[in-house]
Coordinates of C-alpha atoms and ligand atoms in Angstrom, one line a residue:
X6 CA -4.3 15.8 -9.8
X7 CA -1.1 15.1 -11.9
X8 CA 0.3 18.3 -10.4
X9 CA -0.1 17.3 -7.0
X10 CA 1.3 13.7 -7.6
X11 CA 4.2 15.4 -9.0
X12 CA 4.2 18.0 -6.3
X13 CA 3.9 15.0 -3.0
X14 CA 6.6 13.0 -5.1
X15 CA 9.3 16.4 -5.2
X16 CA 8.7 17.1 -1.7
X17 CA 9.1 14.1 -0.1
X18 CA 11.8 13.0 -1.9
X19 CA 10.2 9.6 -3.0
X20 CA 12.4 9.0 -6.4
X21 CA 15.8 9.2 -7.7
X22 CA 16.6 9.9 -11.3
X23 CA 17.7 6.3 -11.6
X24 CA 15.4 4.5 -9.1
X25 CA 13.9 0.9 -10.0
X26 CA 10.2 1.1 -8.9
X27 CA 8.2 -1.6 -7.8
X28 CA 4.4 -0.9 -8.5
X29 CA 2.4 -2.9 -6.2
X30 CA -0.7 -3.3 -8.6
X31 CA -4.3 -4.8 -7.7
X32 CA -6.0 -4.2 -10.4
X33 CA -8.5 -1.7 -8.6
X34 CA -8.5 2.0 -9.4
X35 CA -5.7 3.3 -7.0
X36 CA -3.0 1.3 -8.0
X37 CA -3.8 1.0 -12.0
X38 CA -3.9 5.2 -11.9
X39 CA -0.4 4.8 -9.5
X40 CA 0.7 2.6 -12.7
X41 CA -0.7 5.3 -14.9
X42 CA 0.9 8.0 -13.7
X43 CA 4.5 7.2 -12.5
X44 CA 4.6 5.5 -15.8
X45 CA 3.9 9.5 -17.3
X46 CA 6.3 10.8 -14.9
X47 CA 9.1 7.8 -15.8
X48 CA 9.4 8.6 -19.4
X49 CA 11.1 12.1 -18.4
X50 CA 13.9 9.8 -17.3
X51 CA 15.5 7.3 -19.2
X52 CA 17.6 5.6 -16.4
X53 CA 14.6 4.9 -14.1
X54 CA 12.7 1.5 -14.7
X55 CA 8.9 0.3 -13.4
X56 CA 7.8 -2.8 -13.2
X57 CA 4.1 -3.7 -12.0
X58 CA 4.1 -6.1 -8.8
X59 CA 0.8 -8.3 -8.5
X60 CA 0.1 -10.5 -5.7
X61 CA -2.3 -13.5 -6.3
X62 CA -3.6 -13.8 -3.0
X63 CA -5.7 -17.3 -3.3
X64 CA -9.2 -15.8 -3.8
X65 CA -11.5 -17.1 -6.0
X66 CA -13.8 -15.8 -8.2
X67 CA -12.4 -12.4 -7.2
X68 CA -8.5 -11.8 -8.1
X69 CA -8.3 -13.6 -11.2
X70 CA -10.3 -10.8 -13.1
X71 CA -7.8 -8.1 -10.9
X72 CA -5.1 -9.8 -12.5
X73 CA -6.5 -9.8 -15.8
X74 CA -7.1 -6.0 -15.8
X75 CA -3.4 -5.5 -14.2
X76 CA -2.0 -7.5 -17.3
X77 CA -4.4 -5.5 -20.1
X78 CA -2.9 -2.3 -18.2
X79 CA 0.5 -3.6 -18.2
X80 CA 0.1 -4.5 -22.1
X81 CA -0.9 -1.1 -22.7
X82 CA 1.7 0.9 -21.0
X83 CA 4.7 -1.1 -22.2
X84 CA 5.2 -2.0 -18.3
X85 CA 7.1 -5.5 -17.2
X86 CA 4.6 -7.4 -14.7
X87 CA 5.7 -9.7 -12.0
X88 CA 3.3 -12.0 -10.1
X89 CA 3.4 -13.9 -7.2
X90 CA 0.9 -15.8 -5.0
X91 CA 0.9 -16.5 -1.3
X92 CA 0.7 -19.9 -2.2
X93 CA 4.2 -19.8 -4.0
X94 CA 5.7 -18.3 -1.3
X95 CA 4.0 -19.3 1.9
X96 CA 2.1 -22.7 1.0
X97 CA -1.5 -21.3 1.4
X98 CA -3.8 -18.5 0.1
X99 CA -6.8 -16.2 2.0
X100 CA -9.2 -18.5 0.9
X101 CA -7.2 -21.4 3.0
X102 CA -6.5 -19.1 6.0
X103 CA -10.8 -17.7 5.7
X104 CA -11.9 -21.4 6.1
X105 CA -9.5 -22.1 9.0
X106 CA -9.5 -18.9 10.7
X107 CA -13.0 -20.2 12.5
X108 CA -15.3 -17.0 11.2
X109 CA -13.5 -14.4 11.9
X110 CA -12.1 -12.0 9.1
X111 CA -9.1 -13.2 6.9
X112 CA -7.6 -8.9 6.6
X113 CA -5.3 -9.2 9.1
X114 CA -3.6 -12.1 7.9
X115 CA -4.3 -11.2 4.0
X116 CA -2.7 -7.7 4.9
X117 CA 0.6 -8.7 6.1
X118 CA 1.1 -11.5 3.5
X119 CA 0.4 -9.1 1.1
X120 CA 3.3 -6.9 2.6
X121 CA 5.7 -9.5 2.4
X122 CA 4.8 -10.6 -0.9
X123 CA 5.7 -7.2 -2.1
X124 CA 8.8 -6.9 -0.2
X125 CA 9.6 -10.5 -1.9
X126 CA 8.9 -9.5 -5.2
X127 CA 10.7 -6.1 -5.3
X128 CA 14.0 -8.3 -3.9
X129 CA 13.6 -10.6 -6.8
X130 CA 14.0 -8.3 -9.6
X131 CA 16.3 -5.7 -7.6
X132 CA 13.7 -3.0 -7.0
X133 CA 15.4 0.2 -5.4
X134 CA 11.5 1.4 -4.1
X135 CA 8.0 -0.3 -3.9
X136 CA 5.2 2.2 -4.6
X137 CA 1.7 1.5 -3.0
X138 CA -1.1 3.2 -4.1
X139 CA -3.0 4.2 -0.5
X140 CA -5.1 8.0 -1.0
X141 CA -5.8 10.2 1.3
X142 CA -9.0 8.6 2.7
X143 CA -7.2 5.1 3.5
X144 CA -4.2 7.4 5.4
X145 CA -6.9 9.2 7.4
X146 CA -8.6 5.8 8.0
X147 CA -5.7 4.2 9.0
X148 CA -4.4 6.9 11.8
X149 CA -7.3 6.8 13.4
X150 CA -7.7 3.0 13.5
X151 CA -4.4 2.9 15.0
X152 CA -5.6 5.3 17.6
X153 CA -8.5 3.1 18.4
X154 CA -5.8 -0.1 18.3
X155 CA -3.8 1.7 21.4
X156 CA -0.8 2.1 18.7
X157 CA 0.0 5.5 18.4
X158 CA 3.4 5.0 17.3
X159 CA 2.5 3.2 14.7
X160 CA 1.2 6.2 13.0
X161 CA 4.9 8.2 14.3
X162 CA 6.6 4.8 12.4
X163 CA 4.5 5.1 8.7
X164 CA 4.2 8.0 6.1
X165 CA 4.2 8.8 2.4
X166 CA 8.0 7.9 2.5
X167 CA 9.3 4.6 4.2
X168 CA 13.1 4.9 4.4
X169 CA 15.3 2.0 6.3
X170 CA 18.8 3.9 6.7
X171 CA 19.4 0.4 8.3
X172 CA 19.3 -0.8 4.7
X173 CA 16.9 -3.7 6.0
X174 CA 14.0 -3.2 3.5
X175 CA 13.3 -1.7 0.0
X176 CA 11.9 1.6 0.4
X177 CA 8.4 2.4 0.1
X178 CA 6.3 5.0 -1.1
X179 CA 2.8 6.6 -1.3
X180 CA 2.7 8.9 -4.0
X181 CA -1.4 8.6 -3.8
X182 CA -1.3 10.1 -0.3
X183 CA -2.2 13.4 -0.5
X184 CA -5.2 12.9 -3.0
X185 CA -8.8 12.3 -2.2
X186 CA -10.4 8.6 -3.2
X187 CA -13.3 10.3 -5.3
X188 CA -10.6 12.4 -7.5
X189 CA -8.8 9.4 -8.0
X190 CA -11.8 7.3 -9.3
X191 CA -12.9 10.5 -12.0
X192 CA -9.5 10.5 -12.6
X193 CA -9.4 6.7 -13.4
X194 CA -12.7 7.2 -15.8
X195 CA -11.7 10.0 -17.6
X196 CA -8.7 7.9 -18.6
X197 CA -10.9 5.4 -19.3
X198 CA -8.9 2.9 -17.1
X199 CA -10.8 0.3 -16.6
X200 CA -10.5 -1.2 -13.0
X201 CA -11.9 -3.8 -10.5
X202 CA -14.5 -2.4 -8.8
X203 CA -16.8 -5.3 -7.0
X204 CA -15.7 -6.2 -3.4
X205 CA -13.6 -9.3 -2.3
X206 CA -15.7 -11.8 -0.9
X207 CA -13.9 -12.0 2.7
X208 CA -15.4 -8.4 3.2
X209 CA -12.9 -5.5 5.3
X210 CA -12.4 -4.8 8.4
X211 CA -15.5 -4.3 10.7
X212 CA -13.7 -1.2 12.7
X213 CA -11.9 0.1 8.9
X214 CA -15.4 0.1 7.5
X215 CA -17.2 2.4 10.5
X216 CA -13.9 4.6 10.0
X217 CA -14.7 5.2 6.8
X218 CA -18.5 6.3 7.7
X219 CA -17.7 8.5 9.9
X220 CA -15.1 10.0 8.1
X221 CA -17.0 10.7 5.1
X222 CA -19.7 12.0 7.2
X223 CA -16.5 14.4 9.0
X224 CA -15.6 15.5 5.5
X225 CA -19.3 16.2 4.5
X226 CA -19.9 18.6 8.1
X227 CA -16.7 19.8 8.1
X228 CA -14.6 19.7 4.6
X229 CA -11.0 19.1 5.2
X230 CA -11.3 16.5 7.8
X231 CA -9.6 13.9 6.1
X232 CA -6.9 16.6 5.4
X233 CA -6.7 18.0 8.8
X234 CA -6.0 14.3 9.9
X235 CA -2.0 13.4 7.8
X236 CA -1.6 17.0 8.6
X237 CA -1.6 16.3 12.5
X238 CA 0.1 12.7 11.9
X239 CA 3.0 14.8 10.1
X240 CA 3.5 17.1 12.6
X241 CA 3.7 14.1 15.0
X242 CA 6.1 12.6 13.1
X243 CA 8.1 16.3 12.8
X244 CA 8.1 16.3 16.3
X245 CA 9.3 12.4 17.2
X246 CA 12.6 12.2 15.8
X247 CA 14.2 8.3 16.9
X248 CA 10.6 6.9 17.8
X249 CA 10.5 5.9 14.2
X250 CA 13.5 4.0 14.2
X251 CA 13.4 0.7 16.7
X252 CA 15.7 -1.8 17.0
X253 CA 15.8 -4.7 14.3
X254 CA 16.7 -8.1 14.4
X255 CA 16.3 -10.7 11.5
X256 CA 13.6 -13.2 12.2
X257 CA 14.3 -15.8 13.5
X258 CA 12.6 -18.4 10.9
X259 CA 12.8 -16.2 7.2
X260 CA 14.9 -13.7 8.0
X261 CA 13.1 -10.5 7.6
X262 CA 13.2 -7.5 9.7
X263 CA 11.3 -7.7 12.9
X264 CA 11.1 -5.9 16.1
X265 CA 10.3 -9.3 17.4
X266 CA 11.9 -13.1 17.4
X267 CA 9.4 -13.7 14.6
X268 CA 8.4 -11.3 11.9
X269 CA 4.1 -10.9 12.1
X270 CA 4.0 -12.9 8.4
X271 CA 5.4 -16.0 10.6
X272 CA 3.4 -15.7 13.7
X273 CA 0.6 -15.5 11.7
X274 CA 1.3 -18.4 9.4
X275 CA 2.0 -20.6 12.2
X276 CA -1.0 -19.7 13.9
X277 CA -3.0 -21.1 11.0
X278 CA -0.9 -23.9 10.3
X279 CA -2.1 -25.4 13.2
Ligands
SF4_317 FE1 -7.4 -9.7 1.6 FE2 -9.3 -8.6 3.2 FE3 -8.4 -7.3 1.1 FE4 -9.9 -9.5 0.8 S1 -10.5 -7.5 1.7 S2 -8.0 -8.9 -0.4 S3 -9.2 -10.7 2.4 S4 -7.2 -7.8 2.9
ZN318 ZN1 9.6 -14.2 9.4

């Protein structure tokens, strides 16, 4: 497994000798074995820097233990931590947006806050890349839910490697992506990392979770499934040249990069400030 991170990270292209890495860490076992081993790979060169990124989303009963195991990991490995919380930087947390958001799931909105909180965080201490720690299983989850959206091109506009020759955003990477979600929980126990492993209380997404079934049940008929899935998303990518590049404009109301007048993060926010 440490072969083939290394292997995904040389092909792609994901780091430079001297490249300041923002680890987006939950606490759960994908990111703390992303922490693990980029932090293995780093100390083969001494001008590159990591530092572990944690959101607080607002959740409680649920993140503060995350948190917790992100610091005890961060102690360990000699890594610098940075947290920040949606309520810091947008005046509310998921817990907020689930009790306003009239029964319906808080993801959507938890998922791009989270994005932006990131992005934030990597700005503030000069990150050069933000590392996420998505596997295989949420890549092949995640094309086919944007099928079932009617958003193809989202799936043309993602990949292991995020670059923005437009210099709009910090780069981002998914050195994870190539690597099944069972290897990387043995992997996390024979380290003995330990990792979050109950649920958040606002639950996923409906759709996500029947994904996920199905796939699994793919993979058990028909091994390679998952695989079979980035492999065709690659090749649409290959094939699609410009399509990932549309035209960006700063947001009207924070300044980020949007296709839109607003980024999503604002639309959303104003939609449950109301
Ligand atoms: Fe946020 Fe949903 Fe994930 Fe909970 S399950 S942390 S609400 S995205
Ligand atoms: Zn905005």
């Amino acid at each position: 497994m440490e072969d083939r991170f290394r292997r995904t990270v040389v092909k792609h292209h994901m780091l430079e000798y001297d490249d300041h890495v923002a680890v987006a860490v939950s606490g759960g076992k994908d990111s703390l074995t992303l922490l693990n081993l980029l932090v293995k790979l780093e100390d083969r060169f001494p001008r590159s820097r990591i530092t572990a990124v944690c959101v607080d989303e607002g959740i409680d009963g649920y993140r503060g233990e995350a948190l917790e195991l992100a610091r005890i990991m961060c102690t360990k490995l000699g890594v610098e931590q940075r947290v920040v919380s949606y309520r810091e930087l947008f005046g509310t947390t998921t817990d907020e947006i689930a009790a306003s958001s009239r029964g319906q799931t808080p993801c959507s909105y938890c998922g791009v806050l989270r994005r932006k909180a990131i992005n934030r965080a990597a700005q503030m201490i000069g990150a050069t890349k933000i590392a996420t720690g998505h596997n295989l299983d949420d890549e092949a989850q995640t094309i086919l839910l944007n099928m079932l959206h009617g958003d193809p091109m989202r799936i043309v506009r993602s990949g292991p490697i995020l670059r923005d020759p437009r210099g709009m955003f910090v780069p981002r990477i998914k050195p994870l992506y190539d690597i099944p979600e069972k290897e990387i929980v043995l992997y996390a126990y024979l380290n003995g990392t330990e990792f979050q492993s109950v649920a958040c209380p606002h639950g996923h997404e409906a759709l996500r979770n029947d994904i996920r079934s199905f796939l699994n049940q793919m993979e058990q008929k028909r091994p390679g499934t998952k695989y079979t899935l980035i492999r065709s998303a690659e090749k649409l990518r290959n094939e699609s040249g410009n399509a990932r590049l549309p035209k960006l404009n700063e947001c009207a109301k924070c300044g980020d990069p949007t296709t839109q007048e607003l980024c999503e993060a604002c639309v959303m926010l104003e939609s449950v400030a109301v």
